[in-house]
Amino acid sequence: FTNPYLVTINDQGSPASEQYRKLKSLVVKLSKMQELEHSLMVTSPVAGEGKTLTSLNLAITMAQEFDHTVLLVEADIRKPTVLKYLGMQNQAGLTDCVLDDLSINEFLIKTGIGSLSVLPAGRPVDNPVELFSSNKMQLIFEEIKTRYQDRFVIVDTTPLLPFAEPQYIANSVDGVLMVVREGLTTPE
């Protein structure tokens, strides 16, 4: 993995990598305190604030521990970039599970980074909001969340303000991490 933005792999001694380890420690602590169980949605108010990079680097850092298996769900089906950052081609995934009634097991990709697997976004759809509001999607998220007791699920979503999908996903996860870019995101 050569992408320079994956600092938790390529520059483990950097200050940025250390910040992701601090974030991981906080997430693990909240999980142990029962404040947060096993799933976390990562979003941002608007695009370009670093939510996908935060999702990836947090997932990588957690997967490098011995105690956690991690599933990163690429739920930003409007602009999927997780696989691109990992140097992989787009593949079938989450949307295909819902639309074709297929098992998620068919689409999980082992990354070779610790115990990190990725569920890709899948094929593009014209109606993402209807897809995420469907009962089938809710059942898939429930399965993802509860199948393995030691698995931590990180869900990378679309930005919160311009799109409705994160509101539906938030109902299916235990916590929400909001990524804001200093100097860009206004309090409003």
CSV table of N, CA, C and O in Angstrom, one decimal, residues 43-94:
chain,number,residue,atom,x,y,z
A,43,THR,N,-18.6,10.2,9.5
A,43,THR,CA,-19.2,11.1,8.5
A,43,THR,C,-18.6,12.5,8.7
A,43,THR,O,-17.7,12.7,9.6
A,44,SER,N,-19.0,13.5,7.9
A,44,SER,CA,-18.6,14.9,8.0
A,44,SER,C,-19.7,15.7,7.6
A,44,SER,O,-20.6,15.3,6.9
A,45,PRO,N,-19.7,17.0,8.0
A,45,PRO,CA,-20.8,17.9,7.5
A,45,PRO,C,-20.9,18.0,6.0
A,45,PRO,O,-21.9,17.9,5.4
A,46,VAL,N,-19.7,18.2,5.4
A,46,VAL,CA,-19.7,18.4,3.9
A,46,VAL,C,-18.5,17.6,3.3
A,46,VAL,O,-17.7,17.1,4.1
A,47,ALA,N,-18.4,17.5,2.0
A,47,ALA,CA,-17.3,16.8,1.4
A,47,ALA,C,-16.0,17.4,1.6
A,47,ALA,O,-15.9,18.6,1.8
A,48,GLY,N,-14.9,16.6,1.5
A,48,GLY,CA,-13.6,17.2,1.5
A,48,GLY,C,-13.0,17.4,2.9
A,48,GLY,O,-12.0,18.1,3.0
A,49,GLU,N,-13.6,16.8,3.9
A,49,GLU,CA,-13.1,17.1,5.3
A,49,GLU,C,-12.3,15.9,5.8
A,49,GLU,O,-11.7,16.1,6.9
A,50,GLY,N,-12.2,14.8,5.1
A,50,GLY,CA,-11.3,13.8,5.5
A,50,GLY,C,-12.0,12.6,6.2
A,50,GLY,O,-11.3,11.8,6.9
A,51,LYS,N,-13.2,12.4,6.0
A,51,LYS,CA,-14.0,11.3,6.6
A,51,LYS,C,-13.5,9.9,6.2
A,51,LYS,O,-13.3,9.0,7.0
A,52,THR,N,-13.2,9.8,4.9
A,52,THR,CA,-12.8,8.5,4.3
A,52,THR,C,-11.4,8.2,4.8
A,52,THR,O,-11.1,7.0,5.2
A,53,LEU,N,-10.5,9.2,4.8
A,53,LEU,CA,-9.2,8.9,5.3
A,53,LEU,C,-9.2,8.6,6.8
A,53,LEU,O,-8.4,7.8,7.3
A,54,THR,N,-10.0,9.3,7.5
A,54,THR,CA,-10.2,8.9,9.0
A,54,THR,C,-10.7,7.5,9.1
A,54,THR,O,-10.2,6.8,10.0
A,55,SER,N,-11.7,7.2,8.4
A,55,SER,CA,-12.3,5.8,8.4
A,55,SER,C,-11.2,4.8,8.2
A,55,SER,O,-11.0,3.8,8.9
A,56,LEU,N,-10.4,5.0,7.1
A,56,LEU,CA,-9.4,4.0,6.7
A,56,LEU,C,-8.3,3.9,7.7
A,56,LEU,O,-7.9,2.8,8.2
A,57,ASN,N,-7.7,5.1,8.1
A,57,ASN,CA,-6.6,5.1,9.1
A,57,ASN,C,-7.0,4.5,10.5
A,57,ASN,O,-6.3,3.8,11.1
A,58,LEU,N,-8.2,4.8,10.9
A,58,LEU,CA,-8.8,4.3,12.2
A,58,LEU,C,-8.9,2.8,12.0
A,58,LEU,O,-8.5,2.0,12.9
A,59,ALA,N,-9.5,2.3,10.9
A,59,ALA,CA,-9.7,0.9,10.7
A,59,ALA,C,-8.4,0.2,10.7
A,59,ALA,O,-8.2,-0.9,11.3
A,60,ILE,N,-7.4,0.7,10.0
A,60,ILE,CA,-6.1,0.1,9.9
A,60,ILE,C,-5.4,0.0,11.3
A,60,ILE,O,-4.9,-1.0,11.7
A,61,THR,N,-5.5,1.1,12.0
A,61,THR,CA,-4.9,1.1,13.4
A,61,THR,C,-5.6,0.1,14.3
A,61,THR,O,-4.9,-0.6,15.0
A,62,MET,N,-6.9,0.0,14.2
A,62,MET,CA,-7.6,-1.0,15.0
A,62,MET,C,-7.2,-2.4,14.6
A,62,MET,O,-7.1,-3.3,15.4
A,63,ALA,N,-7.1,-2.7,13.3
A,63,ALA,CA,-6.8,-4.0,12.8
A,63,ALA,C,-5.4,-4.4,13.1
A,63,ALA,O,-5.1,-5.6,13.0
A,64,GLN,N,-4.5,-3.5,13.4
A,64,GLN,CA,-3.2,-3.9,13.7
A,64,GLN,C,-3.0,-4.4,15.1
A,64,GLN,O,-2.0,-5.0,15.5
A,65,GLU,N,-4.1,-4.2,15.9
A,65,GLU,CA,-4.1,-4.8,17.3
A,65,GLU,C,-4.4,-6.3,17.2
A,65,GLU,O,-5.1,-6.7,16.3
A,66,PHE,N,-4.0,-7.0,18.2
A,66,PHE,CA,-4.3,-8.5,18.2
A,66,PHE,C,-5.7,-8.8,18.6
A,66,PHE,O,-6.2,-9.8,18.3
A,67,ASP,N,-6.4,-7.9,19.3
A,67,ASP,CA,-7.7,-8.2,19.9
A,67,ASP,C,-8.9,-7.9,19.0
A,67,ASP,O,-10.0,-8.1,19.4
A,68,HIS,N,-8.6,-7.2,17.9
A,68,HIS,CA,-9.8,-6.8,17.1
A,68,HIS,C,-9.7,-7.3,15.7
A,68,HIS,O,-8.7,-7.3,15.0
A,69,THR,N,-10.9,-7.8,15.2
A,69,THR,CA,-11.0,-7.9,13.7
A,69,THR,C,-11.9,-6.7,13.3
A,69,THR,O,-12.7,-6.3,14.1
A,70,VAL,N,-11.6,-6.2,12.2
A,70,VAL,CA,-12.2,-4.9,11.8
A,70,VAL,C,-12.8,-5.1,10.4
A,70,VAL,O,-12.2,-5.6,9.5
A,71,LEU,N,-14.1,-4.6,10.3
A,71,LEU,CA,-14.8,-4.6,9.0
A,71,LEU,C,-15.0,-3.1,8.6
A,71,LEU,O,-15.7,-2.4,9.4
A,72,LEU,N,-14.5,-2.7,7.5
A,72,LEU,CA,-14.7,-1.3,7.0
A,72,LEU,C,-15.8,-1.4,5.9
A,72,LEU,O,-15.5,-2.0,4.9
A,73,VAL,N,-16.9,-0.8,6.2
A,73,VAL,CA,-18.0,-0.8,5.2
A,73,VAL,C,-18.0,0.5,4.4
A,73,VAL,O,-18.1,1.6,5.0
A,74,GLU,N,-17.9,0.4,3.1
A,74,GLU,CA,-17.9,1.6,2.3
A,74,GLU,C,-19.3,1.9,1.9
A,74,GLU,O,-19.9,1.4,0.9
A,75,ALA,N,-20.0,2.7,2.7
A,75,ALA,CA,-21.4,3.1,2.5
A,75,ALA,C,-21.5,4.4,1.8
A,75,ALA,O,-22.7,4.9,1.7
A,76,ASP,N,-20.5,5.0,1.4
A,76,ASP,CA,-20.6,6.2,0.5
A,76,ASP,C,-20.6,5.7,-0.9
A,76,ASP,O,-19.7,5.7,-1.6
A,77,ILE,N,-21.9,5.4,-1.3
A,77,ILE,CA,-22.0,4.8,-2.6
A,77,ILE,C,-22.1,5.9,-3.7
A,77,ILE,O,-22.1,5.6,-4.9
A,78,ARG,N,-22.2,7.1,-3.3
A,78,ARG,CA,-22.2,8.2,-4.3
A,78,ARG,C,-20.8,8.5,-4.8
A,78,ARG,O,-20.7,8.9,-5.9
A,79,LYS,N,-19.9,8.4,-3.9
A,79,LYS,CA,-18.5,8.6,-4.3
A,79,LYS,C,-17.5,7.7,-3.5
A,79,LYS,O,-16.8,8.1,-2.6
A,80,PRO,N,-17.6,6.4,-3.9
A,80,PRO,CA,-16.7,5.4,-3.2
A,80,PRO,C,-15.3,5.6,-3.5
A,80,PRO,O,-14.9,5.6,-4.7
A,81,THR,N,-14.5,5.7,-2.5
A,81,THR,CA,-13.0,5.9,-2.7
A,81,THR,C,-12.1,5.0,-1.8
A,81,THR,O,-10.9,5.0,-1.9
A,82,VAL,N,-12.8,4.2,-0.9
A,82,VAL,CA,-12.0,3.4,0.0
A,82,VAL,C,-11.1,2.4,-0.8
A,82,VAL,O,-9.8,2.4,-0.6
A,83,LEU,N,-11.6,1.7,-1.8
A,83,LEU,CA,-10.8,0.8,-2.6
A,83,LEU,C,-9.7,1.5,-3.3
A,83,LEU,O,-8.6,1.0,-3.5
A,84,LYS,N,-10.0,2.7,-3.8
A,84,LYS,CA,-9.0,3.5,-4.6
A,84,LYS,C,-7.8,3.8,-3.7
A,84,LYS,O,-6.7,3.7,-4.1
A,85,TYR,N,-8.1,4.3,-2.4
A,85,TYR,CA,-7.0,4.6,-1.5
A,85,TYR,C,-6.2,3.3,-1.2
A,85,TYR,O,-5.0,3.4,-1.0
A,86,LEU,N,-6.8,2.1,-1.2
A,86,LEU,CA,-6.1,0.9,-1.0
A,86,LEU,C,-5.4,0.3,-2.2
A,86,LEU,O,-4.8,-0.7,-2.2
A,87,GLY,N,-5.6,1.0,-3.4
A,87,GLY,CA,-5.0,0.6,-4.6
A,87,GLY,C,-5.7,-0.6,-5.3
A,87,GLY,O,-5.1,-1.4,-6.0
A,88,MET,N,-7.0,-0.7,-5.0
A,88,MET,CA,-7.8,-1.8,-5.6
A,88,MET,C,-8.8,-1.2,-6.5
A,88,MET,O,-9.2,-0.1,-6.5
A,89,GLN,N,-9.3,-2.1,-7.4
A,89,GLN,CA,-10.4,-1.7,-8.4
A,89,GLN,C,-11.7,-1.8,-7.7
A,89,GLN,O,-11.9,-2.6,-6.8
A,90,ASN,N,-12.7,-1.0,-8.1
A,90,ASN,CA,-14.1,-1.1,-7.6
A,90,ASN,C,-14.6,-2.5,-7.9
A,90,ASN,O,-14.3,-3.1,-8.9
A,91,GLN,N,-15.3,-3.0,-6.9
A,91,GLN,CA,-15.9,-4.4,-7.0
A,91,GLN,C,-17.3,-4.4,-6.5
A,91,GLN,O,-17.8,-3.4,-6.0
A,92,ALA,N,-18.0,-5.5,-6.8
A,92,ALA,CA,-19.3,-5.6,-6.2
A,92,ALA,C,-19.3,-5.6,-4.7
A,92,ALA,O,-18.2,-5.8,-4.1
A,93,GLY,N,-20.4,-5.2,-4.1
A,93,GLY,CA,-20.4,-5.1,-2.6
A,93,GLY,C,-21.8,-4.8,-2.0
A,93,GLY,O,-22.7,-5.5,-2.4
A,94,LEU,N,-21.8,-3.8,-1.2
A,94,LEU,CA,-23.0,-3.6,-0.4
A,94,LEU,C,-24.3,-3.4,-1.2
A,94,LEU,O,-25.3,-4.0,-0.9
